[in-house]
mmCIF file of C-alpha atoms and ligand atoms in Angstrom:
data_model
loop_
_atom_site.group_PDB
_atom_site.id
_atom_site.type_symbol
_atom_site.label_atom_id
_atom_site.label_comp_id
_atom_site.label_asym_id
_atom_site.label_seq_id
_atom_site.Cartn_x
_atom_site.Cartn_y
_atom_site.Cartn_z
ATOM 1 C CA UNK A 1 89.968 125.296 104.319
ATOM 2 C CA UNK A 2 93.088 125.884 102.207
ATOM 3 C CA UNK A 3 95.025 122.688 101.706
ATOM 4 C CA UNK A 4 98.485 122.541 103.224
ATOM 5 C CA UNK A 5 101.025 120.834 100.984
ATOM 6 C CA UNK A 6 104.691 119.925 101.396
ATOM 7 C CA UNK A 7 107.402 121.098 98.997
ATOM 8 C CA UNK A 8 111.125 120.628 99.557
ATOM 9 C CA UNK A 9 111.140 120.869 103.329
ATOM 10 C CA UNK A 10 108.294 123.361 103.774
ATOM 11 C CA UNK A 11 104.621 123.114 104.663
ATOM 12 C CA UNK A 12 102.770 125.730 102.616
ATOM 13 C CA UNK A 13 99.254 126.684 101.546
ATOM 14 C CA UNK A 14 98.726 125.054 98.123
ATOM 15 C CA UNK A 15 98.476 128.512 96.488
ATOM 16 C CA UNK A 16 102.006 129.379 97.615
ATOM 17 C CA UNK A 17 103.707 126.093 96.663
ATOM 18 C CA UNK A 18 105.884 126.280 93.560
ATOM 19 C CA UNK A 19 108.271 124.116 91.531
ATOM 20 C CA UNK A 20 110.687 125.344 88.836
ATOM 21 C CA UNK A 21 109.583 125.289 85.176
ATOM 22 C CA UNK A 22 112.906 123.477 84.570
ATOM 23 C CA UNK A 23 112.014 120.656 86.925
ATOM 24 C CA UNK A 24 112.733 117.334 85.191
ATOM 25 C CA UNK A 25 109.446 115.945 86.420
ATOM 26 C CA UNK A 26 107.707 118.639 84.361
ATOM 27 C CA UNK A 27 110.015 118.508 81.318
ATOM 28 C CA UNK A 28 110.865 114.784 81.108
ATOM 29 C CA UNK A 29 108.490 112.871 83.417
ATOM 30 C CA UNK A 30 111.745 112.146 85.276
ATOM 31 C CA UNK A 31 110.103 111.349 88.579
ATOM 32 C CA UNK A 32 108.450 108.686 90.675
ATOM 33 C CA UNK A 33 105.396 108.721 92.895
ATOM 34 C CA UNK A 34 103.384 106.854 95.497
ATOM 35 C CA UNK A 35 99.747 107.025 96.568
ATOM 36 C CA UNK A 36 98.998 105.941 100.133
ATOM 37 C CA UNK A 37 95.426 105.707 101.360
ATOM 38 C CA UNK A 38 94.156 107.078 104.642
ATOM 39 C CA UNK A 39 91.348 105.435 106.588
ATOM 40 C CA UNK A 40 90.233 106.550 110.013
ATOM 41 C CA UNK A 41 92.956 109.218 109.840
ATOM 42 C CA UNK A 42 95.655 106.530 109.583
ATOM 43 C CA UNK A 43 98.015 105.456 106.802
ATOM 44 C CA UNK A 44 97.384 102.127 105.088
ATOM 45 C CA UNK A 45 100.528 100.080 104.406
ATOM 46 C CA UNK A 46 102.943 103.021 104.673
ATOM 47 C CA UNK A 47 105.856 100.577 104.970
ATOM 48 C CA UNK A 48 104.998 98.888 101.631
ATOM 49 C CA UNK A 49 104.813 102.208 99.798
ATOM 50 C CA UNK A 50 108.060 103.458 101.367
ATOM 51 C CA UNK A 51 109.901 100.277 100.328
ATOM 52 C CA UNK A 52 108.578 100.457 96.748
ATOM 53 C CA UNK A 53 109.493 104.161 96.544
ATOM 54 C CA UNK A 54 113.066 103.315 97.517
ATOM 55 C CA UNK A 55 113.159 100.637 94.820
ATOM 56 C CA UNK A 56 111.788 103.012 92.145
ATOM 57 C CA UNK A 57 114.416 105.625 93.081
ATOM 58 C CA UNK A 58 117.208 103.034 92.997
ATOM 59 C CA UNK A 59 116.140 101.705 89.597
ATOM 60 C CA UNK A 60 116.360 105.250 88.187
ATOM 61 C CA UNK A 61 119.605 106.111 89.963
ATOM 62 C CA UNK A 62 117.843 108.920 91.757
ATOM 63 C CA UNK A 63 118.879 110.015 95.236
ATOM 64 C CA UNK A 64 116.390 109.669 98.105
ATOM 65 C CA UNK A 65 115.008 113.067 99.049
ATOM 66 C CA UNK A 66 114.661 112.121 102.713
ATOM 67 C CA UNK A 67 114.647 109.194 105.116
ATOM 68 C CA UNK A 68 111.722 106.810 105.675
ATOM 69 C CA UNK A 69 111.194 108.297 109.157
ATOM 70 C CA UNK A 70 111.023 111.827 107.721
ATOM 71 C CA UNK A 71 108.601 110.629 105.035
ATOM 72 C CA UNK A 72 106.322 109.114 107.650
ATOM 73 C CA UNK A 73 106.385 112.337 109.658
ATOM 74 C CA UNK A 74 105.486 114.400 106.545
ATOM 75 C CA UNK A 75 102.606 112.034 105.703
ATOM 76 C CA UNK A 76 101.282 112.285 109.255
ATOM 77 C CA UNK A 77 101.665 116.062 109.408
ATOM 78 C CA UNK A 78 99.702 116.491 106.180
ATOM 79 C CA UNK A 79 96.939 114.126 107.314
ATOM 80 C CA UNK A 80 96.631 116.049 110.597
ATOM 81 C CA UNK A 81 96.946 119.563 109.174
ATOM 82 C CA UNK A 82 94.363 118.840 106.472
ATOM 83 C CA UNK A 83 92.071 116.903 108.817
ATOM 84 C CA UNK A 84 91.940 113.870 106.536
ATOM 85 C CA UNK A 85 89.832 111.023 107.876
ATOM 86 C CA UNK A 86 89.449 109.171 104.554
ATOM 87 C CA UNK A 87 91.547 110.069 101.561
ATOM 88 C CA UNK A 88 94.927 109.786 99.905
ATOM 89 C CA UNK A 89 98.440 111.118 100.322
ATOM 90 C CA UNK A 90 100.191 111.722 97.000
ATOM 91 C CA UNK A 91 103.994 111.817 97.012
ATOM 92 C CA UNK A 92 106.232 112.719 94.081
ATOM 93 C CA UNK A 93 110.013 112.862 93.879
ATOM 94 C CA UNK A 94 111.699 114.115 90.728
ATOM 95 C CA UNK A 95 115.333 114.488 89.707
ATOM 96 C CA UNK A 96 114.944 118.214 90.340
ATOM 97 C CA UNK A 97 115.970 121.212 88.275
ATOM 98 C CA UNK A 98 119.425 122.355 87.212
ATOM 99 C CA UNK A 99 117.977 125.519 85.713
ATOM 100 C CA UNK A 100 117.904 124.399 82.081
ATOM 101 C CA UNK A 101 116.749 121.566 79.779
ATOM 102 C CA UNK A 102 119.159 118.729 79.036
ATOM 103 C CA UNK A 103 118.610 115.008 78.352
ATOM 104 C CA UNK A 104 121.685 114.163 80.411
ATOM 105 C CA UNK A 105 120.984 113.700 84.118
ATOM 106 C CA UNK A 106 122.280 116.607 86.221
ATOM 107 C CA UNK A 107 124.989 115.990 88.829
ATOM 108 C CA UNK A 108 123.166 114.769 91.959
ATOM 109 C CA UNK A 109 125.785 116.569 94.091
ATOM 110 C CA UNK A 110 124.587 119.949 92.859
ATOM 111 C CA UNK A 111 120.994 119.244 91.756
ATOM 112 C CA UNK A 112 118.788 118.098 94.602
ATOM 113 C CA UNK A 113 115.611 116.105 94.017
ATOM 114 C CA UNK A 114 112.244 117.856 94.209
ATOM 115 C CA UNK A 115 109.846 116.368 96.736
ATOM 116 C CA UNK A 116 106.162 117.231 96.782
ATOM 117 C CA UNK A 117 103.374 115.750 98.881
ATOM 118 C CA UNK A 118 99.710 116.663 99.076
ATOM 119 C CA UNK A 119 96.546 115.119 100.440
ATOM 120 C CA UNK A 120 93.258 114.379 98.689
ATOM 121 C CA UNK A 121 90.185 114.370 100.883
ATOM 122 C CA UNK A 122 87.898 111.462 99.910
ATOM 123 C CA UNK A 123 85.099 110.945 102.377
ATOM 124 C CA UNK A 124 83.380 107.609 101.734
ATOM 125 C CA UNK A 125 86.498 105.964 100.284
ATOM 126 C CA UNK A 126 85.924 102.724 102.213
ATOM 127 C CA UNK A 127 82.164 102.653 101.752
ATOM 128 C CA UNK A 128 82.457 103.512 98.060
ATOM 129 C CA UNK A 129 79.143 103.099 96.166
ATOM 130 C CA UNK A 130 81.162 102.244 93.007
ATOM 131 C CA UNK A 131 82.377 99.070 94.747
ATOM 132 C CA UNK A 132 78.786 97.999 95.386
ATOM 133 C CA UNK A 133 77.939 98.475 91.707
ATOM 134 C CA UNK A 134 81.186 97.069 90.313
ATOM 135 C CA UNK A 135 83.220 98.437 87.429
ATOM 136 C CA UNK A 136 82.710 98.044 83.689
ATOM 137 C CA UNK A 137 85.965 97.742 81.840
ATOM 138 C CA UNK A 138 87.117 97.674 78.247
ATOM 139 C CA UNK A 139 90.337 96.175 76.902
ATOM 140 C CA UNK A 140 92.874 98.243 74.994
ATOM 141 C CA UNK A 141 96.384 97.673 73.698
ATOM 142 C CA UNK A 142 99.234 98.162 76.188
ATOM 143 C CA UNK A 143 101.670 100.541 74.502
ATOM 144 C CA UNK A 144 103.496 101.709 77.635
ATOM 145 C CA UNK A 145 107.267 101.477 78.076
ATOM 146 C CA UNK A 146 108.986 98.285 79.315
ATOM 147 C CA UNK A 147 109.671 99.250 82.973
ATOM 148 C CA UNK A 148 106.179 99.361 84.424
ATOM 149 C CA UNK A 149 107.574 97.977 87.679
ATOM 150 C CA UNK A 150 108.980 101.465 88.331
ATOM 151 C CA UNK A 151 106.248 103.812 89.517
ATOM 152 C CA UNK A 152 107.101 106.771 87.303
ATOM 153 C CA UNK A 153 104.938 109.824 86.664
ATOM 154 C CA UNK A 154 104.663 108.992 82.943
ATOM 155 C CA UNK A 155 100.895 108.588 83.127
ATOM 156 C CA UNK A 156 99.791 109.894 79.741
ATOM 157 C CA UNK A 157 98.796 106.523 78.292
ATOM 158 C CA UNK A 158 96.949 105.402 81.456
ATOM 159 C CA UNK A 159 95.080 108.743 81.307
ATOM 160 C CA UNK A 160 94.266 108.143 77.640
ATOM 161 C CA UNK A 161 93.084 104.638 78.551
ATOM 162 C CA UNK A 162 90.694 106.036 81.167
ATOM 163 C CA UNK A 163 89.380 108.480 78.550
ATOM 164 C CA UNK A 164 88.871 105.653 76.017
ATOM 165 C CA UNK A 165 86.912 103.781 78.701
ATOM 166 C CA UNK A 166 84.824 106.844 79.519
ATOM 167 C CA UNK A 167 84.050 107.396 75.846
ATOM 168 C CA UNK A 168 82.930 103.757 75.557
ATOM 169 C CA UNK A 169 80.595 104.182 78.563
ATOM 170 C CA UNK A 170 82.873 102.097 80.826
ATOM 171 C CA UNK A 171 84.767 102.896 84.032
ATOM 172 C CA UNK A 172 88.275 101.727 83.265
ATOM 173 C CA UNK A 173 90.488 99.784 80.861
ATOM 174 C CA UNK A 174 92.635 96.655 81.096
ATOM 175 C CA UNK A 175 95.756 96.623 78.973
ATOM 176 C CA UNK A 176 96.692 93.831 76.581
ATOM 177 C CA UNK A 177 100.205 92.967 75.419
ATOM 178 C CA UNK A 178 101.066 90.006 73.177
ATOM 179 C CA UNK A 179 97.559 88.623 73.708
ATOM 180 C CA UNK A 180 97.714 88.726 77.515
ATOM 181 C CA UNK A 181 96.325 91.122 80.094
ATOM 182 C CA UNK A 182 99.075 93.073 81.850
ATOM 183 C CA UNK A 183 97.101 95.186 84.350
ATOM 184 C CA UNK A 184 94.538 97.967 84.593
ATOM 185 C CA UNK A 185 95.370 101.609 83.795
ATOM 186 C CA UNK A 186 95.976 102.244 87.516
ATOM 187 C CA UNK A 187 95.387 98.877 89.193
ATOM 188 C CA UNK A 188 96.278 95.191 89.076
ATOM 189 C CA UNK A 189 93.858 92.788 87.360
ATOM 190 C CA UNK A 190 92.367 89.439 88.457
ATOM 191 C CA UNK A 191 89.637 87.028 87.458
ATOM 192 C CA UNK A 192 88.061 84.157 89.364
ATOM 193 C CA UNK A 193 87.029 80.858 87.778
ATOM 194 C CA UNK A 194 85.705 77.891 89.763
ATOM 195 C CA UNK A 195 86.887 79.530 92.988
ATOM 196 C CA UNK A 196 90.470 80.058 91.771
ATOM 197 C CA UNK A 197 91.926 83.595 91.651
ATOM 198 C CA UNK A 198 94.110 84.150 88.588
ATOM 199 C CA UNK A 199 96.485 87.110 88.192
ATOM 200 C CA UNK A 200 99.599 87.897 86.177
ATOM 201 C CA UNK A 201 102.918 87.133 87.935
ATOM 202 C CA UNK A 202 105.283 89.953 88.909
ATOM 203 C CA UNK A 203 107.803 91.083 86.283
ATOM 204 C CA UNK A 204 108.878 94.368 84.667
ATOM 205 C CA UNK A 205 105.572 94.272 82.733
ATOM 206 C CA UNK A 206 103.402 95.381 85.651
ATOM 207 C CA UNK A 207 103.532 97.532 88.746
ATOM 208 C CA UNK A 208 104.190 95.464 91.844
ATOM 209 C CA UNK A 209 101.043 96.594 93.603
ATOM 210 C CA UNK A 210 101.219 97.090 97.345
ATOM 211 C CA UNK A 211 97.521 96.228 97.544
ATOM 212 C CA UNK A 212 98.137 93.170 95.317
ATOM 213 C CA UNK A 213 100.716 91.838 97.758
ATOM 214 C CA UNK A 214 98.451 92.335 100.770
ATOM 215 C CA UNK A 215 95.324 90.952 99.058
ATOM 216 C CA UNK A 216 97.118 87.818 97.809
ATOM 217 C CA UNK A 217 98.464 87.202 101.309
ATOM 218 C CA UNK A 218 95.006 87.630 102.809
ATOM 219 C CA UNK A 219 93.432 85.390 100.137
ATOM 220 C CA UNK A 220 95.988 82.700 100.950
ATOM 221 C CA UNK A 221 95.293 83.042 104.664
ATOM 222 C CA UNK A 222 91.570 82.646 103.899
ATOM 223 C CA UNK A 223 92.413 79.333 102.104
ATOM 224 C CA UNK A 224 91.538 80.745 98.685
ATOM 225 C CA UNK A 225 93.257 79.201 95.676
ATOM 226 C CA UNK A 226 95.578 81.512 93.729
ATOM 227 C CA UNK A 227 97.310 81.014 90.396
ATOM 228 C CA UNK A 228 99.848 83.549 89.123
ATOM 229 C CA UNK A 229 100.079 83.136 85.357
ATOM 230 C CA UNK A 230 99.519 84.964 82.085
ATOM 231 C CA UNK A 231 95.862 85.157 81.016
ATOM 232 C CA UNK A 232 93.869 86.399 78.052
ATOM 233 C CA UNK A 233 90.944 88.804 78.015
ATOM 234 C CA UNK A 234 88.782 85.971 76.598
ATOM 235 C CA UNK A 235 89.430 83.901 79.729
ATOM 236 C CA UNK A 236 88.510 86.882 81.880
ATOM 237 C CA UNK A 237 85.280 87.386 79.915
ATOM 238 C CA UNK A 238 84.311 83.777 80.628
ATOM 239 C CA UNK A 239 85.159 84.099 84.323
ATOM 240 C CA UNK A 240 82.703 83.845 87.207
ATOM 241 C CA UNK A 241 83.927 87.188 88.491
ATOM 242 C CA UNK A 242 86.803 89.650 88.259
ATOM 243 C CA UNK A 243 88.303 92.508 90.240
ATOM 244 C CA UNK A 244 91.135 95.001 90.460
ATOM 245 C CA UNK A 245 93.316 96.154 93.349
ATOM 246 C CA UNK A 246 94.908 99.530 94.067
ATOM 247 C CA UNK A 247 95.679 101.804 97.000
ATOM 248 C CA UNK A 248 92.973 104.234 95.886
ATOM 249 C CA UNK A 249 90.115 101.741 95.308
ATOM 250 C CA UNK A 250 91.260 98.741 97.429
ATOM 251 C CA UNK A 251 89.485 95.693 95.938
ATOM 252 C CA UNK A 252 87.130 96.834 93.175
ATOM 253 C CA UNK A 253 84.766 94.223 91.675
ATOM 254 C CA UNK A 254 84.587 94.128 87.867
ATOM 255 C CA UNK A 255 81.152 93.238 86.502
ATOM 256 C CA UNK A 256 81.584 93.698 82.763
ATOM 257 C CA UNK A 257 84.441 93.270 80.285
ATOM 258 C CA UNK A 258 84.107 94.597 76.718
ATOM 259 C CA UNK A 259 80.316 94.583 77.080
ATOM 260 C CA UNK A 260 80.170 90.987 78.388
ATOM 261 C CA UNK A 261 78.572 90.655 81.838
ATOM 262 C CA UNK A 262 80.429 88.395 84.276
ATOM 263 C CA UNK A 263 78.256 85.948 86.215
ATOM 264 C CA UNK A 264 74.972 87.675 86.999
ATOM 265 C CA UNK A 265 76.496 91.085 86.294
ATOM 266 C CA UNK A 266 76.879 92.066 89.947
ATOM 267 C CA UNK A 267 80.005 92.031 92.171
ATOM 268 C CA UNK A 268 81.113 88.466 92.839
ATOM 269 C CA UNK A 269 81.375 86.843 96.299
ATOM 270 C CA UNK A 270 85.162 86.466 96.283
ATOM 271 C CA UNK A 271 85.777 90.100 95.319
ATOM 272 C CA UNK A 272 83.294 91.270 97.947
ATOM 273 C CA UNK A 273 84.844 89.039 100.615
ATOM 274 C CA UNK A 274 88.398 90.153 99.747
ATOM 275 C CA UNK A 275 87.348 93.804 99.901
ATOM 276 C CA UNK A 276 85.906 93.238 103.375
ATOM 277 C CA UNK A 277 88.955 91.335 104.605
ATOM 278 C CA UNK A 278 91.347 93.876 103.092
ATOM 279 C CA UNK A 279 89.594 96.885 104.663
ATOM 280 C CA UNK A 280 89.309 95.128 107.983
ATOM 281 C CA UNK A 281 92.905 93.909 108.189
ATOM 282 C CA UNK A 282 94.408 97.097 106.766
ATOM 283 C CA UNK A 283 92.590 99.267 109.262
ATOM 284 C CA UNK A 284 93.871 97.120 112.097
ATOM 285 C CA UNK A 285 97.455 97.502 110.845
ATOM 286 C CA UNK A 286 97.168 101.201 109.864
ATOM 287 C CA UNK A 287 99.584 103.646 111.507
HETATM 288 N N1 LIG B 1 97.958 103.407 90.917
HETATM 289 N N2 LIG B 1 99.158 99.157 88.375
HETATM 290 C C1 LIG B 1 99.262 100.448 88.012
HETATM 291 C C2 LIG B 1 99.617 100.766 86.598
HETATM 292 C C3 LIG B 1 99.027 101.479 88.961
HETATM 293 O O1 LIG B 1 99.142 102.767 88.589
HETATM 294 C C4 LIG B 1 98.670 101.126 90.285
HETATM 295 C C5 LIG B 1 98.430 102.159 91.344
HETATM 296 C C6 LIG B 1 98.567 99.754 90.611
HETATM 297 C C7 LIG B 1 98.214 99.282 92.005
HETATM 298 O O2 LIG B 1 99.268 99.493 92.899
HETATM 299 P P1 LIG B 1 99.005 99.772 94.442
HETATM 300 O O3 LIG B 1 98.199 98.631 94.926
HETATM 301 O O4 LIG B 1 100.352 99.815 95.031
HETATM 302 O O5 LIG B 1 98.242 101.072 94.544
HETATM 303 C C8 LIG B 1 98.833 98.805 89.637
HETATM 304 C C9 LIG B 1 97.782 104.472 91.886
HETATM 305 C C10 LIG B 1 96.760 104.149 92.928
HETATM 306 C C11 LIG B 1 97.519 105.782 91.162
HETATM 307 O O6 LIG B 1 98.183 105.994 90.159
HETATM 308 O O7 LIG B 1 96.696 106.592 91.601
#
């Protein structure tokens, strides 16, 4: 089946979808994105992603390409047309193309944003074997720019981080700045010690994860103790367990950091419980 994608108002076969070579997303990484998961053919936390998208656009002085209602309709159309039961919807909005290359932003009156959405079919996303095994991570320096709260498409360093992890025989990397963990290459980072969940507080240093927000709320509702503070990789290595959260992997247990096994080296009870609660609750609220 040829995938149907959405580009600037049209649903097209992926082979016929095009964007200008002058698009600022392509030339300058001048664009933002969202990844929304699909379970049971329904969107998980669409509202959260739509609100964060609006914030990212505002922070970059970029016009909205369409309304929230239109966005929801496009997401649903793509899920239906591509028969996605479990998977992801990727959305990208860039500042568009004014037909040339210039550092100065084009006039938004004459240059319209580019909007692209496509689906990724991922059967087994919820029942992911990787979550049963847990992830091995390494730590690397965080050399990204200072506005990580904006979900821009500048993903070169996160990609390099994943490659460094792969080369080291690990699954992913956590990023360290000024001696403290910021987040994972594409997820938020947590450790658990004596039953308490520790994670970095929100600031411009990390992405304000939609899954983070939901998981912390659910952890609180389940009477789990949470502390939002800076933490070092050494603390995480001495933890009872650790995990990450993201829209694409939900709650992913971490079983090893820089070659040091956490606990007995298998996914910890709190991470496993939070994954269960998150999947359960999110499915109930999916639209
Ligand atoms: N990544 N931190 C970073 C740097 C991320 O790229 C992501 C998401 C997160 C988690 O945010 P959320 O819970 O809203 O997915 C944290 C997405 C999944 C991606 O790039 O594919």
